[in-house]
Tab-separated table of C-alpha atoms and ligand atoms in Angstrom:
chain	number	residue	atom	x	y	z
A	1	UNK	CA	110.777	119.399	129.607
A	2	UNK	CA	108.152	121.735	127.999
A	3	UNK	CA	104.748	120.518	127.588
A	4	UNK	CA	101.530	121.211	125.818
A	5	UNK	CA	98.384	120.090	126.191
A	6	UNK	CA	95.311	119.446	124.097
A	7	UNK	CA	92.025	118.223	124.726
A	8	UNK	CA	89.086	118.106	122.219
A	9	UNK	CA	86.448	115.990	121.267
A	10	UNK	CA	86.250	113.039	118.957
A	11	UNK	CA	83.144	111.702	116.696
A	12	UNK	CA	83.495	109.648	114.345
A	13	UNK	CA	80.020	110.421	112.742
A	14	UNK	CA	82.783	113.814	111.203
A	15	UNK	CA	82.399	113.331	107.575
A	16	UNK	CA	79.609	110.862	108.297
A	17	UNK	CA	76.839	112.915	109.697
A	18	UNK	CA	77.441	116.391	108.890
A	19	UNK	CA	75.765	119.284	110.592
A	20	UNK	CA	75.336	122.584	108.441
A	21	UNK	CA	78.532	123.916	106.339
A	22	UNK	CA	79.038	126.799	108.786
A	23	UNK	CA	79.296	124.292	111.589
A	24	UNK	CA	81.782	121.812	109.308
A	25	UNK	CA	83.303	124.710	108.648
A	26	UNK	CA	84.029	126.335	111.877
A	27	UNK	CA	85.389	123.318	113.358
A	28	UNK	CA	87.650	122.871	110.564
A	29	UNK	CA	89.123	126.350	111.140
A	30	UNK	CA	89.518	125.290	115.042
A	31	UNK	CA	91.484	122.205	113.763
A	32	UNK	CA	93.399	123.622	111.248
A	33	UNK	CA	94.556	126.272	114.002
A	34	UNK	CA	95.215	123.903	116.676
A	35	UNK	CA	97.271	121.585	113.855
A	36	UNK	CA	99.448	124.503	113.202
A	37	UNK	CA	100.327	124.625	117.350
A	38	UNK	CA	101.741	121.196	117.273
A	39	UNK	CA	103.468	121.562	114.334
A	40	UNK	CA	105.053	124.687	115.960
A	41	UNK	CA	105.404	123.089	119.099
A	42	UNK	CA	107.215	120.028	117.423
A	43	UNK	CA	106.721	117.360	120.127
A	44	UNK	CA	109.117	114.697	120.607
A	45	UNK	CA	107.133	112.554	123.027
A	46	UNK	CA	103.008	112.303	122.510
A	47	UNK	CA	101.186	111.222	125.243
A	48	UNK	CA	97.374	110.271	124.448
A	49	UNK	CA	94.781	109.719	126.784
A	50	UNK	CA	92.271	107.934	124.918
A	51	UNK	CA	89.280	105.608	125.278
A	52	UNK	CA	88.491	102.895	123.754
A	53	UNK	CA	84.967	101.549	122.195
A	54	UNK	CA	84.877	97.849	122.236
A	55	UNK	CA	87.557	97.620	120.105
A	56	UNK	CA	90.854	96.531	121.684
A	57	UNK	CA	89.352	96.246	125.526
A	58	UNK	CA	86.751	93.688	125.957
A	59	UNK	CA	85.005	92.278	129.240
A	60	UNK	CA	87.422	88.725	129.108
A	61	UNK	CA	89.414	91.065	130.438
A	62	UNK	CA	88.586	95.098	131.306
A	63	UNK	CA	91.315	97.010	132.760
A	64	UNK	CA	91.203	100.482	134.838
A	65	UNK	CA	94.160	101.853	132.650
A	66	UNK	CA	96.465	100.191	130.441
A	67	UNK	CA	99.869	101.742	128.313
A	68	UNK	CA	100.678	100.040	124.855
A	69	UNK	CA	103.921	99.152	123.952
A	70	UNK	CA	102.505	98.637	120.382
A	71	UNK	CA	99.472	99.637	118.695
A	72	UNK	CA	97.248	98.884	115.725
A	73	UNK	CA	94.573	100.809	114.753
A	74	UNK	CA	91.326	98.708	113.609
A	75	UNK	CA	90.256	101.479	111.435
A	76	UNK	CA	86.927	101.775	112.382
A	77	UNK	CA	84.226	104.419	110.812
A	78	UNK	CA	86.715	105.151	108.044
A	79	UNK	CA	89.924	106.730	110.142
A	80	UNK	CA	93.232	105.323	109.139
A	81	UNK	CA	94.278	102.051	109.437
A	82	UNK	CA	97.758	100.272	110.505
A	83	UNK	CA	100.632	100.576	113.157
A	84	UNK	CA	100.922	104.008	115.580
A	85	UNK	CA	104.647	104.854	116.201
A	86	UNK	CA	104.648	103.678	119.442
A	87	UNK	CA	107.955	104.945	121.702
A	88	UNK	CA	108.481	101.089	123.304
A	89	UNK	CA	111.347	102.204	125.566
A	90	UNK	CA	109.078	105.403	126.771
A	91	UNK	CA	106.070	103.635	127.456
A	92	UNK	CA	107.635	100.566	129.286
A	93	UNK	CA	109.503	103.187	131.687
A	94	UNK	CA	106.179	105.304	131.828
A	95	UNK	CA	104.654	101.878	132.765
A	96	UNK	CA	107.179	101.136	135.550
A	97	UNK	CA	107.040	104.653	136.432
A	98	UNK	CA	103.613	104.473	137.683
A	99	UNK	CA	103.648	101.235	139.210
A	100	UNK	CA	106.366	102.866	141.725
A	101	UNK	CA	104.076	105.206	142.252
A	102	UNK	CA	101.361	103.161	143.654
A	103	UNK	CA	98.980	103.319	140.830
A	104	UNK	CA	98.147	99.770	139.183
A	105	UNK	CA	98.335	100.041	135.576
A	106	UNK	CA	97.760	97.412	132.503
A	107	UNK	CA	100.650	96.826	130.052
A	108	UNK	CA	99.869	95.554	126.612
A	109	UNK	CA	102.763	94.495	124.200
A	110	UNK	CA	100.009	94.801	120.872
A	111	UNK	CA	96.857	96.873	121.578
A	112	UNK	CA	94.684	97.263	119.382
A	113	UNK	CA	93.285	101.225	119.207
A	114	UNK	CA	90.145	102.933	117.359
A	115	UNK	CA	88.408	106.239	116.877
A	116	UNK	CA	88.465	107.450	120.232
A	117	UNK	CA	92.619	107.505	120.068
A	118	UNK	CA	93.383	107.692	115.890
A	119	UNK	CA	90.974	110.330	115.468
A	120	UNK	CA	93.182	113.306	117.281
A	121	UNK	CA	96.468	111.870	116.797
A	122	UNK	CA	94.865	112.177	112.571
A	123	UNK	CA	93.505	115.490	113.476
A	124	UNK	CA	96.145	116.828	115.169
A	125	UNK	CA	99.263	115.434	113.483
A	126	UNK	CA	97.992	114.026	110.112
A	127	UNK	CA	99.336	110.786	110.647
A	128	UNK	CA	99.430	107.941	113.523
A	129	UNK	CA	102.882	108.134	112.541
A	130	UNK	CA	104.681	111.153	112.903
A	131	UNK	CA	105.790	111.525	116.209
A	132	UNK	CA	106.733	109.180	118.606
A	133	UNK	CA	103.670	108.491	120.995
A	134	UNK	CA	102.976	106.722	124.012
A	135	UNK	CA	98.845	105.492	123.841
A	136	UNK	CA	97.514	105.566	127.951
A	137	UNK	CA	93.919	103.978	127.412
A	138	UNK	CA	91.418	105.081	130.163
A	139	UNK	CA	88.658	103.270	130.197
A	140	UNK	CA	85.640	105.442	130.079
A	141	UNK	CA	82.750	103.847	128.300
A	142	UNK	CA	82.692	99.961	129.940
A	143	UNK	CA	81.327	100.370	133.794
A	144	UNK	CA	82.443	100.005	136.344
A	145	UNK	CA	84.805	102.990	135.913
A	146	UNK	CA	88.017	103.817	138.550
A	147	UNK	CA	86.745	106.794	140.624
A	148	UNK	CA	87.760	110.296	139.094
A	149	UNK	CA	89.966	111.049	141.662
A	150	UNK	CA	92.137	108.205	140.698
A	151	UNK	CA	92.164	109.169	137.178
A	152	UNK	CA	93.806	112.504	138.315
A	153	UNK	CA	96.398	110.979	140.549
A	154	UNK	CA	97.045	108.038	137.259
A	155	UNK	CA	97.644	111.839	135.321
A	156	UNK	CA	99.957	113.544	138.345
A	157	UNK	CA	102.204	110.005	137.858
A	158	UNK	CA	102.114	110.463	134.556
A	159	UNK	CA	103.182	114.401	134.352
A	160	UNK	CA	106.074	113.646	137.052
A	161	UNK	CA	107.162	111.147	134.985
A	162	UNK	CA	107.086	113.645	131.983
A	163	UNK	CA	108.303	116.078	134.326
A	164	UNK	CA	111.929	114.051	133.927
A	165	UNK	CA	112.433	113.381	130.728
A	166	UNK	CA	114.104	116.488	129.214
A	167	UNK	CA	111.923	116.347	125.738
A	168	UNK	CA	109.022	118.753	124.433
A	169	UNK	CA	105.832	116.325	125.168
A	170	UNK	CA	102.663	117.211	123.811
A	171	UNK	CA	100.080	115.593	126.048
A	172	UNK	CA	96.006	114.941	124.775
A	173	UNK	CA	93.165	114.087	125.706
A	174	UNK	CA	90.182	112.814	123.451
A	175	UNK	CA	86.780	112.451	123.627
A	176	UNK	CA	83.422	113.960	125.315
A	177	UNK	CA	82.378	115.817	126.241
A	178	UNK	CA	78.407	115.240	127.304
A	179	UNK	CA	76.954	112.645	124.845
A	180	UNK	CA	75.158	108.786	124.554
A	181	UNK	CA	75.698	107.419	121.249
A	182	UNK	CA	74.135	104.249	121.115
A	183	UNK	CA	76.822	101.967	122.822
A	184	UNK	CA	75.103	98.709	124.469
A	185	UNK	CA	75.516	98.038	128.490
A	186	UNK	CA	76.207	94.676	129.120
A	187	UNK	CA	73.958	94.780	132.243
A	188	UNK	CA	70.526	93.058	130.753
A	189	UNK	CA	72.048	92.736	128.102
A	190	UNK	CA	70.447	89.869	125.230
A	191	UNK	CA	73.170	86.962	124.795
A	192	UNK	CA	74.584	87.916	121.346
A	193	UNK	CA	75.551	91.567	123.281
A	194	UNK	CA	77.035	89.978	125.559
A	195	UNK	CA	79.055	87.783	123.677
A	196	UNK	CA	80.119	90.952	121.626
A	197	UNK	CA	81.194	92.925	124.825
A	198	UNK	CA	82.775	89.975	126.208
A	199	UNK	CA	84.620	89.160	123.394
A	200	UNK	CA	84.016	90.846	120.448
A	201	UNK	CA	87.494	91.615	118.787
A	202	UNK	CA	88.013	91.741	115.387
A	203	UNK	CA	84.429	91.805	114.251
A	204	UNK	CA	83.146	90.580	110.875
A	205	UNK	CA	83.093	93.723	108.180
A	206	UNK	CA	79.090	93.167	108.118
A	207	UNK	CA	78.960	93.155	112.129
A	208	UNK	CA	81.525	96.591	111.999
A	209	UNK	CA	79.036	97.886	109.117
A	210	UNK	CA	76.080	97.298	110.951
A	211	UNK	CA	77.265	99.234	114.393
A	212	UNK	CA	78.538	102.130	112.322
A	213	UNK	CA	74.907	102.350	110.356
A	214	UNK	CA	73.268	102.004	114.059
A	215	UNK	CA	75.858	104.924	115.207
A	216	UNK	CA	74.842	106.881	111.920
A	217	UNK	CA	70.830	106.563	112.538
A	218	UNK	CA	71.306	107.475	115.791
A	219	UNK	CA	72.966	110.822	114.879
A	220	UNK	CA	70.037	111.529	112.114
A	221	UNK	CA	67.826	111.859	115.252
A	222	UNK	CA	70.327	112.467	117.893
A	223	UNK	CA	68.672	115.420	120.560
A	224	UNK	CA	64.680	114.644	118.984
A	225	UNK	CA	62.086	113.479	120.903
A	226	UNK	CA	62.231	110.202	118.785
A	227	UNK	CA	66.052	109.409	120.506
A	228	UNK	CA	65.462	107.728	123.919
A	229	UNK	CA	69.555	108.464	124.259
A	230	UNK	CA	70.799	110.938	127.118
A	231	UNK	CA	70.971	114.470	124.967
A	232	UNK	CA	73.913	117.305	125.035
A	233	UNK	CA	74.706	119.322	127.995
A	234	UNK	CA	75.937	122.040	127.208
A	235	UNK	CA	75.698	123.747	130.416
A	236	UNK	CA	77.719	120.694	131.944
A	237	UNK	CA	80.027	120.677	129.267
A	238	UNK	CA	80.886	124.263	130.022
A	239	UNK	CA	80.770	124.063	133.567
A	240	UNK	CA	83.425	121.245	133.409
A	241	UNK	CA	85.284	123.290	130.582
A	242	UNK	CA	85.612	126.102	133.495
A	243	UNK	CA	86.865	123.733	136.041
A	244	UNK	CA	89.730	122.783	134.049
A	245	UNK	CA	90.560	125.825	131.970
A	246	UNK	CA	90.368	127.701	135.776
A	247	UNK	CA	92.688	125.413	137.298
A	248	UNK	CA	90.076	123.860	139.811
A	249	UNK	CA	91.250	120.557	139.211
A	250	UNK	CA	90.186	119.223	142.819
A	251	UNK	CA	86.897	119.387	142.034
A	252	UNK	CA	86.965	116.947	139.770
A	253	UNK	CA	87.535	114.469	142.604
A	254	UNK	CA	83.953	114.486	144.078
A	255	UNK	CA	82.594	113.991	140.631
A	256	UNK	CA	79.747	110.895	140.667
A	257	UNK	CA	79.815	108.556	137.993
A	258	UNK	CA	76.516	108.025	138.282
A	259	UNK	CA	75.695	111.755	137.924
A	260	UNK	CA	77.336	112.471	135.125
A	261	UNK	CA	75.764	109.800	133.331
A	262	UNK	CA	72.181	110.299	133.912
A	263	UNK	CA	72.613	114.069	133.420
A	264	UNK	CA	75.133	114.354	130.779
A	265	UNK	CA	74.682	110.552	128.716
A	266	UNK	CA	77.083	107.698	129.496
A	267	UNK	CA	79.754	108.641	127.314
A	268	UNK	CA	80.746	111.828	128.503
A	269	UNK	CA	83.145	109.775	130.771
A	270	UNK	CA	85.762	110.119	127.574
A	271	UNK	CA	86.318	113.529	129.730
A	272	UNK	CA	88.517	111.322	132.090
A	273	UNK	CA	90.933	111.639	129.504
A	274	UNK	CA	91.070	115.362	129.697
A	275	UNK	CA	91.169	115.166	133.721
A	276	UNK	CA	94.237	112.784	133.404
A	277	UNK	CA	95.706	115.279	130.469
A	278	UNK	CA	95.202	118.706	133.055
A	279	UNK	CA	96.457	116.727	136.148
A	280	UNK	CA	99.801	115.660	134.060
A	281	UNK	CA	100.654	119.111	133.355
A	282	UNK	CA	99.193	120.196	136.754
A	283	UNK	CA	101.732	118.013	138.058
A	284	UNK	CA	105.168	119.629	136.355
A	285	UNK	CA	103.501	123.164	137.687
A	286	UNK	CA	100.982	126.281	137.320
A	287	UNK	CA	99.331	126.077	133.726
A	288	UNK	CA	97.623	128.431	131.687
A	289	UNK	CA	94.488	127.275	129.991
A	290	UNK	CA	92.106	128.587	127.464
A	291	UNK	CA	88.948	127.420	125.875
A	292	UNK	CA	89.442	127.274	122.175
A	293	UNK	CA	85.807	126.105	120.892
A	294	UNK	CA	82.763	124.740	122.203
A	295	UNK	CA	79.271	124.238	120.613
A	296	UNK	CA	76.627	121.063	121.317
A	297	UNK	CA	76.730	119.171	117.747
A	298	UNK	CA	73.778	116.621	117.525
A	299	UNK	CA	74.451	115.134	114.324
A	300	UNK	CA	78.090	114.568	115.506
A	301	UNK	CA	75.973	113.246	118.930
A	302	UNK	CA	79.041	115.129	120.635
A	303	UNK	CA	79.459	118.358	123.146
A	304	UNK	CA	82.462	119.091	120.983
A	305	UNK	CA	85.038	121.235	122.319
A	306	UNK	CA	88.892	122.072	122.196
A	307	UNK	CA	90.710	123.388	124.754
A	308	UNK	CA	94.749	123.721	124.521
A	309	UNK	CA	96.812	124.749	128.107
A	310	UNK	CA	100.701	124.821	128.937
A	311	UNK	CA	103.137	126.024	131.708
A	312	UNK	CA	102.471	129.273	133.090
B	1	LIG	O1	80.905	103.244	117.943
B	1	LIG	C1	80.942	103.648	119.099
B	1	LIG	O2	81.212	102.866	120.013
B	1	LIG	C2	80.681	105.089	119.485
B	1	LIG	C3	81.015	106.092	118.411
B	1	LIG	C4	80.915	107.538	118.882
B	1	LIG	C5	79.899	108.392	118.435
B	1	LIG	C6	79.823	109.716	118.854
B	1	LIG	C7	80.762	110.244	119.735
B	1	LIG	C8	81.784	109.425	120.218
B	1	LIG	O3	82.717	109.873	121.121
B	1	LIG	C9	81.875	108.090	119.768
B	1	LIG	O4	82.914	107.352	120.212
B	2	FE2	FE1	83.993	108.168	121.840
């Protein structure tokens, strides 16, 4: 087993909401570069921690964690459509891996995925396609949340599992890191919200339209006084960037859900997917980690960073 990780940020306001050229620009570079690792590395097992938006996970039924044995992408904000290669056999013995391991996890046989999982596996691979990939959906933006110290042990079953299979598995993470784009809470919230967060799968085009124009507007003034939305954090974001890239992966276990969301915005809990990412590789042995990119991007209403680790 040799493994490589990845973690960066996703936003689908990219191409949507552009900040300045140099900025488009920059992060371009940082994918291109990190695109050229994995097609070095040439993984024959992805694992992607992802979150989801209220697109596949609803609150008929909200689960901690849950592995796909099949996966559709809705497409949303413009990323590609269709079926991900999904590795059936891998993620049913994942599944049954972690059970044994005492950590409860959701199994769903056709799942459907957005943004906050096609995004990278685009970025990163071109394609929701290319390599065989195992989806492990944490959910990070519908409260209440599984304590952080959970989501590390849900990644320490999931890198001794990886730890067994004698394959080169490229493990990410996606989302974060602090941001609040304008996702609605369904505590208070008006009846039609509700209904949407209860069961709002497979929305009308003019309902998708309309949540992707509110996303948009709220990017235009995203970090203004005029945005009542949590701003960036960039001191967070690099405080937390240390604690992983440093190997102080304890830590993370006192983290308050609570906390984090009134200091860094509600949706920098996508970074659960980069604990669960660190703790899998923490768990096959010592890692080195570096911090490829950071920078706050308010039109992108993300902390966007990259950082890439493997096996010491
Ligand atoms: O439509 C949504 O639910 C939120 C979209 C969204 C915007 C900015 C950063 C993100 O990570 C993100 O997911
Ligand atoms: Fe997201």
């Amino acid at each position: 087993m040799t493994v490589m990780v990845k973690c960066l940020s996703h936003t689908p306001l990219r191409g949507l909401n552009d900040p300045g050229v140099e900025v488009v620009d920059e992060v371009d570079t940082v994918l291109a570069q990190a695109r050229a690792e994995v097609e070095r590395f040439d993984p024959e097992l992805i694992v992607i921690f992802a979150p989801d938006h209220y697109n596949g996970l609803f609150y008929d039924l909200m689960p901690p964690f849950v592995i796909a044995t099949a996966a559709d992408s809705v497409g949303d904000y413009g990323t590609l459509p269709g079926p991900l290669r999904v590795d059936r056999d891998v993620a049913l013995a994942l599944t049954r891996s972690i059970l044994d391991s005492d950590i409860d996890i959701a199994l769903s046989h056709r799942l459907q995925v957005d943004h906050g999982c096609t995004q990278t596996l685009e970025e990163l691979t071109g394609s929701l396609t290319r390599y065989p990939t195992v989806p492990v959906i944490i959910n990070s933006v519908a409260p209440p949340f599984a304590p952080y110290r959970r989501v590390r042990k849900l990644g320490e079953a999931v890198g001794r599992f990886i730890g067994g299979l004698d394959k080169r598995v490229l493990v990410l993470g996606t989302g974060g890191l602090s941001h609040e784009p304008p996702v609605p809470l369904l505590a208070g919230a008006p009846e039609e919200i509700a209904n949407f967060l209860i069961a709002g799968r497979n929305p009308t085009p003019e309902a998708r339209a309309a949540r992707q124009a509110r996303t948009i507007a709220a990017g235009r003034i995203y970090g203004t006084p005029d945005c009542h939305l949590t701003p960036l954090n960039p001191d967070w974001d690099l405080g937390f960037i240390d604690t992983l890239v440093e190997g102080r992966l304890d830590e993370v276990d006192t983290f308050s859900v609570e906390e984090i969301s009134s200091t860094a915005g509600r949706s920098t809990h996508e970074i659960r997917t980069w604990v669960a990412a660190f703790a899998a590789l923490a768990a096959t042995g010592p890692y080195r980690a570096r911090k490829d990119y950071y920078r706050p991007i308010n039109e992108w209403i993300a902390g966007y960073g990259v950082i890439s680790a493997e096996a010491a």
